[in-house]
Amino acid sequence: MGPPSFPASAPSAPPLPATQAPAPAPTATGLPIAALGAPSSSALVSARHVAKRYGSYTAVSDVSFDIQPGVTGLLGANGAGKTTMLGMIIGLHPIDSGALTVLGQDPWNAGADVRERLGYAPEHHTLPPDLGANDFVRHIAELHGLPKDEATTRASDALWLVGLGEERFRPMGTMSTGQRQRVKLAQAIAHDPQLILLDEPTDGLDPLQRDSMLDLIRHIATEFGIHVILSSHLLDEVERICDGAVIIGDGVTLAAGSLDELRGSGTIGITLEIDGDDTQLHAVVRYLNDRGLAVTFDRRRITVEGDDERVFDLARDACAAVGAGIVRLNKRRLSLEDVFIERMGG
């Protein structure tokens, strides 16, 4: 018997049974961290001044944020405290101080109830090499409380959804890194959780595999109403598929909110791409510098700081003065990378 029929939006995967409506876009408060009050009852995850220590080592010292529905990036350099924060959200270890609620409950004192509604895909590949993917995903679904028959069906559905339908009975030790990442995603969603936590889900993937994985994560969020916390150290991943972000550095919250709130609505300059040679490029840069503008350039692309119409006029005048053509002239908005560098003190 062949696989069941699939929805048009995912031609290689049958639909998982969904119990939630599609996730709406987040509506983060955008308040400064210091202005956050008591834990929010409307947030999926709410943290206030959370700290976690292991002996003399402080992994997290002061983390506060509200994670709203949708896809949220947990962003920070390696060692910033992201995995520690995920462990506390799941209830694997208690916080040492502060307040933390997950889906309206204390994840340490109500750990079993919270984990029944969560899915989790860890960073490291700790998959039993001799076990078939279908058996593994079914077992995890049973651990989440599903009856055996339903867990078997859900495991198959989840593996088809992530693109492993034809490979679902293969031992996981024979799978590629990309396939194992998809198995981890399948076991996180098989029991139809309200929220999934994905720790570096694109680690070890090549660019094409990475793009495919990110598209799949976004598809799961929008089509099945499963909210996502995506832990990553890669800015472009978060900017590409996330609705909001929490930026952590050295164990503290540096910024949190929707991407629009973090980037702001204004412009911080322009980007200018010219049609000309190196002599004309340097002449345009000198023209703008001589008029008090901060300018950087890379090949034929020039970045000019400033947010008024004068910058556009001067860029146009500079090109006309040196006989260079304009290929592209655009406003430049603040990027997530700009926010990250600024908050990291760079």
Coordinates of C-alpha atoms in Angstrom, one line a residue:
M1 CA 0.0 0.0 0.0
G2 CA 1.4 3.4 -0.9
P3 CA 1.6 6.5 1.3
P4 CA -1.6 8.5 1.9
S5 CA -2.5 11.5 -0.2
F6 CA -0.8 14.8 0.5
P7 CA -1.9 18.4 0.7
A8 CA -1.0 20.6 -2.3
S9 CA 1.3 22.8 -0.2
A10 CA 3.5 19.8 0.8
P11 CA 3.4 17.4 -2.1
S12 CA 5.7 14.9 -0.5
A13 CA 4.0 14.7 2.9
P14 CA 0.7 13.8 4.5
P15 CA -0.8 16.3 6.9
L16 CA -0.3 15.9 10.6
P17 CA -3.5 16.0 12.7
A18 CA -3.6 19.6 13.9
T19 CA -5.4 20.8 17.0
Q20 CA -4.3 24.5 16.9
A21 CA -5.2 27.3 14.5
P22 CA -2.3 28.6 12.4
A23 CA 0.1 30.7 14.4
P24 CA -0.6 34.5 14.2
A25 CA 2.2 37.0 13.9
P26 CA 3.7 38.0 17.2
T27 CA 2.8 41.2 19.0
A28 CA 5.8 41.6 21.3
T29 CA 5.6 44.6 23.6
G30 CA 8.9 46.1 22.5
L31 CA 9.4 47.5 25.9
P32 CA 13.0 48.0 27.2
I33 CA 14.1 45.0 29.2
A34 CA 14.1 46.9 32.4
A35 CA 10.5 48.0 31.9
L36 CA 9.1 44.5 31.7
G37 CA 6.8 43.8 34.7
A38 CA 5.5 40.5 36.0
P39 CA 5.6 37.5 33.7
S40 CA 3.0 37.9 30.9
S41 CA 0.1 35.5 31.0
S42 CA -0.4 35.9 27.2
A43 CA 3.1 34.9 26.2
L44 CA 4.1 31.4 25.3
V45 CA 7.3 31.8 27.4
S46 CA 7.9 34.6 29.9
A47 CA 11.2 35.1 31.7
R48 CA 12.0 37.7 34.3
H49 CA 15.6 38.2 35.5
V50 CA 16.3 34.4 35.2
A51 CA 19.7 33.2 36.4
K52 CA 21.3 29.8 36.3
R53 CA 24.6 28.8 37.9
Y54 CA 26.6 25.6 38.0
G55 CA 28.9 25.9 41.0
S56 CA 31.1 28.9 40.4
Y57 CA 30.2 29.2 36.8
T58 CA 27.3 31.4 35.8
A59 CA 25.7 30.3 32.6
V60 CA 22.8 32.8 32.6
S61 CA 22.8 35.8 34.9
D62 CA 19.9 38.1 34.0
V63 CA 17.5 37.0 31.1
S64 CA 14.1 38.7 30.6
F65 CA 11.8 38.4 27.6
D66 CA 8.3 37.5 26.4
I67 CA 8.0 35.0 23.5
Q68 CA 4.8 35.5 21.6
P69 CA 3.1 33.2 19.1
G70 CA 4.8 32.6 15.8
V71 CA 8.4 31.8 15.1
T72 CA 10.9 33.3 17.5
G73 CA 14.7 33.3 17.1
L74 CA 16.8 32.8 20.2
L75 CA 20.0 34.4 19.0
G76 CA 23.5 34.6 20.4
A77 CA 27.1 33.6 19.9
N78 CA 28.1 30.1 21.0
G79 CA 28.4 30.0 24.8
A80 CA 25.9 32.9 25.2
G81 CA 23.5 30.8 27.3
K82 CA 21.0 29.7 24.6
T83 CA 21.1 26.0 25.3
T84 CA 21.0 26.6 29.1
M85 CA 17.9 28.7 28.5
L86 CA 16.2 26.0 26.5
G87 CA 16.9 23.5 29.2
M88 CA 15.2 25.6 31.8
I89 CA 12.2 26.2 29.4
I90 CA 11.8 22.4 29.1
G91 CA 12.1 22.0 32.8
L92 CA 15.3 19.8 32.7
H93 CA 16.8 21.9 35.4
P94 CA 15.5 24.6 37.8
I95 CA 16.2 28.3 37.6
D96 CA 18.3 29.7 40.5
S97 CA 16.6 33.0 40.6
G98 CA 14.0 35.1 38.8
A99 CA 10.7 33.9 37.3
L100 CA 9.9 31.7 34.3
T101 CA 6.6 30.5 32.9
V102 CA 6.1 28.2 29.9
L103 CA 2.6 27.9 28.4
G104 CA 1.3 29.5 31.7
Q105 CA 3.0 27.0 34.0
D106 CA 6.2 26.7 36.0
P107 CA 8.3 24.3 33.8
W108 CA 10.2 22.9 36.8
N109 CA 7.3 22.2 39.2
A110 CA 4.9 21.2 36.4
G111 CA 7.5 19.7 34.1
A112 CA 5.4 16.7 32.9
D113 CA 2.4 18.8 32.0
V114 CA 4.6 21.4 30.2
R115 CA 6.7 18.8 28.3
E116 CA 3.5 17.0 27.1
R117 CA 2.8 20.2 25.1
L118 CA 6.3 20.8 23.9
G119 CA 8.6 19.3 21.3
Y120 CA 12.3 19.5 21.5
A121 CA 15.1 18.8 19.0
P122 CA 18.6 19.0 20.7
E123 CA 21.7 20.4 18.9
H124 CA 23.7 17.2 19.2
H125 CA 23.0 14.0 17.3
T126 CA 22.3 11.5 20.1
L127 CA 20.2 9.2 17.9
P128 CA 20.5 5.4 18.5
P129 CA 22.4 4.3 15.3
D130 CA 20.8 0.8 15.0
L131 CA 17.2 2.0 15.5
G132 CA 15.0 2.8 12.5
A133 CA 13.7 6.3 12.2
N134 CA 10.0 5.3 12.4
D135 CA 10.5 3.2 15.5
F136 CA 12.4 6.1 17.2
V137 CA 9.8 8.8 16.3
R138 CA 7.0 6.4 17.4
H139 CA 8.8 5.8 20.8
I140 CA 9.1 9.5 21.4
A141 CA 5.4 10.1 20.6
E142 CA 4.5 7.3 23.1
L143 CA 6.6 9.0 25.7
H144 CA 4.5 12.1 25.2
G145 CA 1.4 10.1 26.0
L146 CA 0.1 9.0 22.7
P147 CA -1.4 5.4 22.5
K148 CA 0.7 3.0 20.4
D149 CA -1.5 2.9 17.4
E150 CA -1.8 6.7 17.2
A151 CA 1.9 7.1 17.8
T152 CA 2.7 4.7 14.9
T153 CA 0.4 6.8 12.6
R154 CA 1.8 10.1 13.8
A155 CA 5.4 8.9 13.4
S156 CA 4.8 7.9 9.8
D157 CA 3.0 11.2 9.0
A158 CA 5.8 13.2 10.6
L159 CA 8.5 11.5 8.7
W160 CA 6.6 11.9 5.4
L161 CA 6.2 15.6 6.3
V162 CA 9.9 16.2 6.7
G163 CA 10.8 14.4 3.5
L164 CA 11.8 11.0 4.9
G165 CA 8.8 8.9 4.0
E166 CA 10.7 6.5 1.8
E167 CA 13.6 6.3 4.3
R168 CA 11.6 6.0 7.5
F169 CA 12.6 2.4 8.2
R170 CA 16.3 3.0 7.7
P171 CA 18.6 2.7 10.7
M172 CA 19.5 6.2 11.8
G173 CA 23.2 5.4 11.9
T174 CA 23.2 5.0 8.1
M175 CA 21.6 8.4 7.5
S176 CA 23.3 11.6 6.5
T177 CA 23.6 14.6 8.8
G178 CA 20.7 16.3 6.9
Q179 CA 18.5 13.3 7.3
R180 CA 19.3 13.0 11.0
Q181 CA 18.4 16.7 11.5
R182 CA 15.0 15.9 9.8
V183 CA 14.5 12.9 12.1
K184 CA 15.0 15.2 15.1
L185 CA 12.4 17.6 13.7
A186 CA 10.0 14.8 13.0
Q187 CA 10.2 13.5 16.6
A188 CA 9.6 17.0 17.9
I189 CA 6.3 17.5 16.0
A190 CA 4.9 13.9 15.9
H191 CA 2.7 14.4 19.0
D192 CA 1.3 17.6 17.7
P193 CA 2.7 20.0 20.3
Q194 CA 1.8 23.6 20.9
L195 CA 5.4 24.8 20.9
I196 CA 8.7 23.3 19.6
L197 CA 12.2 24.2 20.6
L198 CA 14.9 23.6 17.9
D199 CA 18.5 24.0 19.0
E200 CA 20.7 24.8 15.9
P201 CA 18.6 22.7 13.5
T202 CA 20.8 23.6 10.5
D203 CA 24.1 22.6 12.1
G204 CA 26.2 20.6 9.7
L205 CA 24.0 21.2 6.6
D206 CA 25.2 22.5 3.3
P207 CA 23.6 25.7 1.9
L208 CA 20.9 23.9 -0.1
Q209 CA 20.0 21.6 2.8
R210 CA 19.9 24.6 5.1
D211 CA 17.5 26.5 2.9
S212 CA 15.3 23.5 2.7
M213 CA 15.3 23.0 6.5
L214 CA 14.4 26.7 7.1
D215 CA 11.5 26.5 4.6
L216 CA 10.3 23.3 6.3
I217 CA 10.3 24.9 9.7
R218 CA 8.4 27.9 8.5
H219 CA 5.9 25.7 6.7
I220 CA 5.3 23.7 9.9
A221 CA 4.6 27.0 11.8
T222 CA 2.3 28.5 9.3
E223 CA 0.4 25.4 8.1
F224 CA 0.0 23.4 11.3
G225 CA -0.1 26.2 13.9
I226 CA 2.9 24.9 15.8
H227 CA 4.8 27.8 17.4
V228 CA 8.6 27.6 17.2
I229 CA 11.6 28.8 19.2
L230 CA 14.7 28.6 16.9
S231 CA 18.0 28.7 18.7
S232 CA 20.8 29.9 16.3
H233 CA 24.0 31.8 16.2
L234 CA 23.3 32.7 12.5
L235 CA 21.7 36.1 12.0
D236 CA 20.4 35.5 8.5
E237 CA 18.5 32.3 9.6
V238 CA 16.6 34.3 12.2
E239 CA 16.0 37.3 9.9
R240 CA 14.7 34.9 7.1
I241 CA 12.0 33.0 8.9
C242 CA 11.4 34.5 12.3
D243 CA 8.7 36.9 13.4
G244 CA 10.6 38.0 16.5
A245 CA 13.9 37.5 18.3
V246 CA 15.5 37.4 21.7
I247 CA 19.2 38.3 21.6
I248 CA 21.4 36.9 24.4
G249 CA 25.0 37.8 25.1
D250 CA 27.2 36.7 28.0
G251 CA 24.1 35.3 29.9
V252 CA 22.0 38.5 29.7
T253 CA 19.2 39.7 27.4
L254 CA 20.5 42.3 25.0
A255 CA 17.3 42.9 23.0
A256 CA 13.8 41.2 22.6
G257 CA 10.8 41.9 20.5
S258 CA 9.4 41.5 17.0
L259 CA 11.8 41.9 14.1
D260 CA 10.1 45.2 13.0
E261 CA 10.5 46.5 16.6
L262 CA 14.1 45.5 16.8
R263 CA 15.0 47.0 13.5
G264 CA 12.9 50.1 13.8
S265 CA 10.8 51.7 11.1
G266 CA 13.2 54.4 10.0
T267 CA 16.2 54.3 7.6
I268 CA 19.8 54.6 8.5
G269 CA 21.2 55.5 5.1
I270 CA 21.3 54.5 1.5
T271 CA 23.0 51.8 -0.7
L272 CA 24.2 53.0 -4.1
E273 CA 25.4 50.7 -6.8
I274 CA 27.2 52.4 -9.7
D275 CA 28.0 51.6 -13.3
G276 CA 31.6 52.8 -13.6
D277 CA 35.2 51.9 -13.2
D278 CA 37.4 52.0 -10.0
T279 CA 38.4 55.6 -10.7
Q280 CA 34.8 56.7 -10.8
L281 CA 34.0 54.7 -7.7
H282 CA 36.7 56.4 -5.7
A283 CA 35.7 59.8 -7.1
V284 CA 32.1 59.2 -5.9
V285 CA 33.3 58.2 -2.4
R286 CA 35.6 61.3 -2.2
Y287 CA 32.7 63.6 -3.4
L288 CA 30.5 62.3 -0.6
N289 CA 33.2 62.3 2.0
D290 CA 34.0 65.9 1.2
R291 CA 30.4 66.8 2.0
G292 CA 30.6 65.3 5.5
L293 CA 29.0 62.0 4.8
A294 CA 30.3 58.6 6.3
V295 CA 30.8 56.3 3.4
T296 CA 31.9 52.6 3.0
F297 CA 32.2 50.7 -0.2
D298 CA 32.7 47.1 -1.5
R299 CA 33.3 46.7 -5.2
R300 CA 30.6 48.8 -6.9
R301 CA 28.3 49.0 -3.9
I302 CA 28.5 52.1 -1.7
T303 CA 26.9 52.5 1.7
V304 CA 26.2 56.1 2.9
E305 CA 25.0 56.9 6.4
G306 CA 22.1 59.4 6.8
D307 CA 18.4 59.4 6.8
D308 CA 17.3 62.6 5.0
E309 CA 16.6 63.4 1.3
R310 CA 19.9 65.3 1.1
V311 CA 21.7 62.0 1.1
F312 CA 19.8 60.9 -2.0
D313 CA 20.5 64.2 -3.8
L314 CA 24.2 64.1 -3.0
A315 CA 24.5 60.5 -4.2
R316 CA 22.8 61.4 -7.5
D317 CA 25.0 64.6 -7.8
A318 CA 28.2 62.6 -7.1
C319 CA 27.5 60.1 -9.9
A320 CA 26.6 62.9 -12.3
A321 CA 29.8 64.8 -11.4
V322 CA 32.1 61.9 -12.2
G323 CA 30.1 60.5 -15.2
A324 CA 29.1 57.2 -13.4
G325 CA 25.7 55.5 -14.0
I326 CA 23.4 54.5 -11.2
V327 CA 22.4 50.8 -11.2
R328 CA 20.5 50.9 -7.9
L329 CA 19.8 53.5 -5.2
N330 CA 17.8 52.3 -2.2
K331 CA 17.1 53.3 1.3
R332 CA 18.9 51.1 3.9
R333 CA 17.0 49.9 6.9
L334 CA 18.6 48.8 10.1
S335 CA 19.3 45.0 9.9
L336 CA 19.2 42.4 12.6
E337 CA 23.0 42.3 12.2
D338 CA 23.2 46.0 12.9
V339 CA 21.1 45.5 16.1
F340 CA 23.2 42.6 17.2
I341 CA 26.5 44.4 16.7
E342 CA 25.2 47.5 18.5
R343 CA 23.9 45.6 21.5
M344 CA 27.1 43.5 21.7
G345 CA 29.0 46.8 22.0
G346 CA 30.6 46.4 18.6

